Amino acid sequence: MLYLPYMLKYLINLLYPALCQACGKKSESPEENICKDCLKKIKKRLPPFCTKCGKQLRGDPELQLECSDCKNDEIYFDRAFSVCYYSGTLKDLIHNFKYKKISSLIKEFSDLTLGFIRQYDICKDIDLVLPVPMHRRRLIKREINTSHVMARDAAKRLGIRYDPGILKKHKYTPPQSSLKRHDRIKNIRGSFCIKKAKAPALYNKNILIIDDLFTTGSTVNECARILKEAGCGNIDVITLARGDSAR
Ligand SMILES: [Zn+2]
Ligand SMILES: [Zn+2]
């Protein structure tokens, strides 16, 4: 009896084969949203990374340096990492996830993120996983908060507590994508808050924030700023993609 749902899935897949969400070819299994060839095309980032924001650096993979952005800006998170380059196949897939609501892609997105965490043995001793919240007005328009879906799935697979009700975006701000670095920092400042009832439980807690994309990091940095103000311990950030250039 246990085999029935499994067999049923395969029979359905024979009649109505699942298609690769990147190239449209038939998938080998109903669980596969991206075919093996397209998965290979997703470019993973390789060290050296900035020891603070995770920006791509050049040189020896063992290099331990902070980038110039981190030296000039006030950074509140402890470490940020990005798994892949925001280009080609992955850029299209993130777009499809967000705007075409192909939420099944969460499996591959989590596989990539968790694979990176394990490969580099990072984001350890985490007490709590948080998403970057979206303002209610934007959520109604978009219908999906990619960060929420990614953080919830990764937390479940990591076996760590997830709470989407701690951080709140209480101030509506223009999209960060339309702004330059300095304006992004100004735009986002003071736009998040922490739910009062949840604040005491945050003391000394190590947090992992999960998001889809890291551009300048000003959004996660603002989340980290108020979490540190509330007494949180270590704050790590991991994003699926980052738009810096390949080595
Ligand atoms: Zn494909
Ligand atoms: Zn940096």
Tab-separated table of C-alpha atoms and ligand atoms in Angstrom:
chain	number	residue	atom	x	y	z
A	1	MET	CA	0.000	0.000	0.000
A	2	LEU	CA	2.932	2.299	0.791
A	3	TYR	CA	4.058	2.058	-2.822
A	4	LEU	CA	0.725	3.182	-4.226
A	5	PRO	CA	1.224	6.989	-4.186
A	6	TYR	CA	4.734	6.490	-5.600
A	7	MET	CA	3.485	4.257	-8.418
A	8	LEU	CA	0.566	6.540	-9.082
A	9	LYS	CA	2.903	9.496	-9.490
A	10	TYR	CA	4.967	7.534	-12.021
A	11	LEU	CA	1.895	6.435	-13.958
A	12	ILE	CA	0.659	10.024	-14.093
A	13	ASN	CA	4.134	11.067	-15.197
A	14	LEU	CA	3.994	8.555	-18.067
A	15	LEU	CA	0.705	10.009	-19.270
A	16	TYR	CA	1.425	13.646	-18.495
A	17	PRO	CA	5.204	13.969	-18.216
A	18	ALA	CA	6.628	16.708	-16.016
A	19	LEU	CA	8.647	19.241	-17.973
A	20	CYS	CA	11.925	20.912	-17.087
A	21	GLN	CA	11.051	24.412	-15.949
A	22	ALA	CA	14.127	25.819	-17.647
A	23	CYS	CA	14.275	24.193	-21.117
A	24	GLY	CA	10.829	22.561	-21.440
A	25	LYS	CA	12.201	19.037	-22.098
A	26	LYS	CA	10.522	15.990	-20.493
A	27	SER	CA	11.820	15.356	-16.974
A	28	GLU	CA	13.077	11.905	-16.011
A	29	SER	CA	10.997	11.824	-12.831
A	30	PRO	CA	7.911	13.642	-11.512
A	31	GLU	CA	10.043	15.075	-8.665
A	32	GLU	CA	12.440	16.729	-11.098
A	33	ASN	CA	11.590	20.346	-11.983
A	34	ILE	CA	14.912	21.073	-13.621
A	35	CYS	CA	16.650	18.543	-15.885
A	36	LYS	CA	20.246	17.503	-15.192
A	37	ASP	CA	21.597	19.491	-18.167
A	38	CYS	CA	19.951	22.704	-16.955
A	39	LEU	CA	21.087	22.094	-13.356
A	40	LYS	CA	24.673	21.916	-14.655
A	41	LYS	CA	24.216	25.328	-16.283
A	42	ILE	CA	23.497	26.990	-12.901
A	43	LYS	CA	26.781	28.663	-11.986
A	44	LYS	CA	27.803	28.133	-8.371
A	45	ARG	CA	29.970	30.756	-6.707
A	46	LEU	CA	33.444	29.685	-5.617
A	47	PRO	CA	35.742	31.154	-2.920
A	48	PRO	CA	37.400	33.503	-2.109
A	49	PHE	CA	34.468	35.500	-0.755
A	50	CYS	CA	34.478	38.677	1.350
A	51	THR	CA	34.557	37.424	4.956
A	52	LYS	CA	31.640	39.737	5.832
A	53	CYS	CA	29.193	40.139	2.944
A	54	GLY	CA	30.272	37.170	0.812
A	55	LYS	CA	31.092	39.294	-2.245
A	56	GLN	CA	33.109	37.491	-4.900
A	57	LEU	CA	36.822	38.230	-4.545
A	58	ARG	CA	39.630	37.192	-6.862
A	59	GLY	CA	42.752	35.235	-6.016
A	60	ASP	CA	43.595	32.331	-3.738
A	61	PRO	CA	40.451	30.475	-2.562
A	62	GLU	CA	41.869	30.559	0.989
A	63	LEU	CA	42.023	34.396	0.985
A	64	GLN	CA	40.442	35.926	4.121
A	65	LEU	CA	39.611	39.568	3.330
A	66	GLU	CA	36.815	42.092	3.760
A	67	CYS	CA	35.735	43.894	0.596
A	68	SER	CA	35.863	47.703	0.307
A	69	ASP	CA	32.043	47.995	0.685
A	70	CYS	CA	32.215	46.303	4.084
A	71	LYS	CA	35.068	48.538	5.196
A	72	ASN	CA	33.060	51.666	4.318
A	73	ASP	CA	29.526	50.694	5.378
A	74	GLU	CA	28.156	49.798	8.764
A	75	ILE	CA	27.411	46.078	8.559
A	76	TYR	CA	25.200	44.546	11.247
A	77	PHE	CA	25.030	40.904	10.137
A	78	ASP	CA	28.020	38.697	10.960
A	79	ARG	CA	28.359	36.754	7.720
A	80	ALA	CA	26.504	36.630	4.431
A	81	PHE	CA	26.836	33.941	1.790
A	82	SER	CA	25.388	33.575	-1.684
A	83	VAL	CA	25.170	30.222	-3.415
A	84	CYS	CA	25.008	30.961	-7.155
A	85	TYR	CA	25.466	33.779	-9.656
A	86	TYR	CA	22.310	35.624	-10.556
A	87	SER	CA	22.525	34.956	-14.282
A	88	GLY	CA	21.302	32.712	-17.100
A	89	THR	CA	19.183	29.699	-16.148
A	90	LEU	CA	18.898	30.551	-12.448
A	91	LYS	CA	17.865	34.157	-13.141
A	92	ASP	CA	15.028	32.828	-15.340
A	93	LEU	CA	14.023	30.239	-12.715
A	94	ILE	CA	13.875	32.812	-9.887
A	95	HIS	CA	11.779	35.018	-12.158
A	96	ASN	CA	9.418	32.094	-12.897
A	97	PHE	CA	9.151	31.294	-9.188
A	98	LYS	CA	8.294	34.895	-8.308
A	99	TYR	CA	6.095	35.983	-11.156
A	100	LYS	CA	4.711	32.734	-12.624
A	101	LYS	CA	4.329	31.223	-9.119
A	102	ILE	CA	6.089	27.957	-10.029
A	103	SER	CA	6.474	27.099	-6.368
A	104	SER	CA	7.577	23.480	-6.992
A	105	LEU	CA	11.021	24.954	-7.800
A	106	ILE	CA	11.503	25.335	-4.059
A	107	LYS	CA	12.888	21.765	-4.031
A	108	GLU	CA	15.818	22.641	-6.296
A	109	PHE	CA	16.326	26.053	-4.636
A	110	SER	CA	16.607	24.372	-1.218
A	111	ASP	CA	18.834	21.598	-2.605
A	112	LEU	CA	21.275	24.256	-3.855
A	113	THR	CA	21.165	26.297	-0.619
A	114	LEU	CA	21.488	23.320	1.729
A	115	GLY	CA	24.194	21.801	-0.476
A	116	PHE	CA	26.230	25.028	-0.107
A	117	ILE	CA	25.712	25.126	3.678
A	118	ARG	CA	26.978	21.546	3.972
A	119	GLN	CA	29.838	21.951	1.499
A	120	TYR	CA	31.342	24.944	3.347
A	121	ASP	CA	30.214	23.818	6.820
A	122	ILE	CA	28.639	27.220	7.539
A	123	CYS	CA	25.590	28.636	9.359
A	124	LYS	CA	26.158	26.435	12.415
A	125	ASP	CA	24.528	26.739	15.868
A	126	ILE	CA	21.466	28.497	14.446
A	127	ASP	CA	18.491	28.809	16.823
A	128	LEU	CA	16.020	30.402	14.487
A	129	VAL	CA	15.459	30.880	10.741
A	130	LEU	CA	13.771	34.097	9.586
A	131	PRO	CA	12.587	35.396	6.226
A	132	VAL	CA	12.845	38.979	4.983
A	133	PRO	CA	9.253	40.158	5.400
A	134	MET	CA	7.341	41.924	2.671
A	135	HIS	CA	5.001	44.867	3.199
A	136	ARG	CA	1.354	43.767	3.118
A	137	ARG	CA	0.638	45.987	0.109
A	138	ARG	CA	3.445	44.395	-1.936
A	139	LEU	CA	2.485	40.889	-0.815
A	140	ILE	CA	-1.078	41.411	-2.057
A	141	LYS	CA	0.316	42.492	-5.439
A	142	ARG	CA	2.989	39.751	-5.724
A	143	GLU	CA	0.995	36.974	-3.962
A	144	ILE	CA	4.252	35.267	-2.936
A	145	ASN	CA	7.188	36.214	-0.732
A	146	THR	CA	10.062	34.154	-2.133
A	147	SER	CA	12.102	34.664	1.049
A	148	HIS	CA	9.272	33.240	3.184
A	149	VAL	CA	8.854	30.122	1.015
A	150	MET	CA	12.617	29.509	0.851
A	151	ALA	CA	13.265	30.105	4.564
A	152	ARG	CA	10.324	27.908	5.636
A	153	ASP	CA	11.422	25.001	3.446
A	154	ALA	CA	15.121	25.239	4.380
A	155	ALA	CA	14.309	25.498	8.124
A	156	LYS	CA	12.128	22.399	7.891
A	157	ARG	CA	14.863	20.447	6.141
A	158	LEU	CA	17.526	21.711	8.566
A	159	GLY	CA	15.301	20.903	11.552
A	160	ILE	CA	15.554	24.482	12.905
A	161	ARG	CA	12.665	26.586	14.239
A	162	TYR	CA	11.148	28.991	11.697
A	163	ASP	CA	9.138	32.031	12.672
A	164	PRO	CA	7.770	34.397	10.014
A	165	GLY	CA	5.974	36.480	12.649
A	166	ILE	CA	8.982	38.141	14.310
A	167	LEU	CA	10.064	40.695	11.724
A	168	LYS	CA	7.506	42.955	10.110
A	169	LYS	CA	7.817	45.386	7.204
A	170	HIS	CA	5.662	48.193	8.559
A	171	LYS	CA	6.699	50.960	6.186
A	172	TYR	CA	5.985	50.720	2.475
A	173	THR	CA	9.076	51.627	0.442
A	174	PRO	CA	9.731	51.939	-3.308
A	175	PRO	CA	11.370	48.822	-4.836
A	176	GLN	CA	15.093	48.692	-4.025
A	177	SER	CA	15.858	47.603	-7.616
A	178	SER	CA	15.138	51.133	-8.880
A	179	LEU	CA	17.689	52.747	-6.526
A	180	LYS	CA	21.453	53.225	-6.283
A	181	ARG	CA	23.481	51.804	-3.368
A	182	HIS	CA	23.369	54.883	-1.112
A	183	ASP	CA	19.659	55.506	-1.783
A	184	ARG	CA	18.859	51.849	-1.025
A	185	ILE	CA	20.286	52.242	2.491
A	186	LYS	CA	18.254	55.446	3.084
A	187	ASN	CA	15.114	53.966	1.525
A	188	ILE	CA	15.018	50.867	3.734
A	189	ARG	CA	16.126	52.452	7.045
A	190	GLY	CA	13.413	52.208	9.701
A	191	SER	CA	11.042	50.218	7.502
A	192	PHE	CA	11.147	46.991	9.584
A	193	CYS	CA	10.109	46.371	13.164
A	194	ILE	CA	10.032	43.474	15.616
A	195	LYS	CA	6.761	42.240	17.066
A	196	LYS	CA	6.875	43.389	20.708
A	197	ALA	CA	5.635	40.114	22.157
A	198	LYS	CA	8.392	38.180	20.355
A	199	ALA	CA	11.300	40.472	21.287
A	200	PRO	CA	12.237	38.926	24.699
A	201	ALA	CA	12.645	35.469	23.126
A	202	LEU	CA	15.264	36.823	20.713
A	203	TYR	CA	17.899	37.559	23.355
A	204	ASN	CA	21.196	35.815	22.496
A	205	LYS	CA	19.544	33.759	19.769
A	206	ASN	CA	21.605	32.981	16.672
A	207	ILE	CA	19.656	33.842	13.562
A	208	LEU	CA	19.819	32.716	9.949
A	209	ILE	CA	18.061	34.964	7.421
A	210	ILE	CA	17.274	33.294	4.085
A	211	ASP	CA	16.448	35.238	0.939
A	212	ASP	CA	16.546	34.681	-2.804
A	213	LEU	CA	18.774	37.542	-3.924
A	214	PHE	CA	21.601	39.660	-2.518
A	215	THR	CA	22.223	42.911	-4.368
A	216	THR	CA	23.819	45.488	-2.065
A	217	GLY	CA	22.671	43.722	1.096
A	218	SER	CA	20.986	46.859	2.457
A	219	THR	CA	17.664	45.057	3.111
A	220	VAL	CA	19.148	42.171	5.120
A	221	ASN	CA	21.506	44.616	6.828
A	222	GLU	CA	18.533	46.655	8.046
A	223	CYS	CA	16.841	43.472	9.335
A	224	ALA	CA	20.103	42.563	11.095
A	225	ARG	CA	20.372	46.053	12.609
A	226	ILE	CA	17.049	45.804	14.438
A	227	LEU	CA	17.644	42.157	15.390
A	228	LYS	CA	20.970	43.128	16.985
A	229	GLU	CA	19.209	46.005	18.773
A	230	ALA	CA	16.827	43.396	20.212
A	231	GLY	CA	19.828	41.482	21.609
A	232	CYS	CA	20.204	38.701	19.038
A	233	GLY	CA	23.497	36.804	18.963
A	234	ASN	CA	25.106	35.857	15.678
A	235	ILE	CA	23.280	36.804	12.490
A	236	ASP	CA	24.084	34.876	9.315
A	237	VAL	CA	22.505	35.468	5.947
A	238	ILE	CA	22.289	33.106	3.012
A	239	THR	CA	20.849	33.963	-0.363
A	240	LEU	CA	20.356	31.702	-3.350
A	241	ALA	CA	21.890	34.168	-5.796
A	242	ARG	CA	24.033	37.265	-6.034
A	243	GLY	CA	24.620	39.453	-9.029
A	244	ASP	CA	28.382	39.953	-8.711
A	245	SER	CA	30.548	38.832	-11.605
A	246	ALA	CA	32.122	35.409	-12.015
A	247	ARG	CA	35.803	34.914	-11.330
B	1	ZN	ZN	16.226	21.523	-18.832
B	2	ZN	ZN	32.022	42.651	1.764
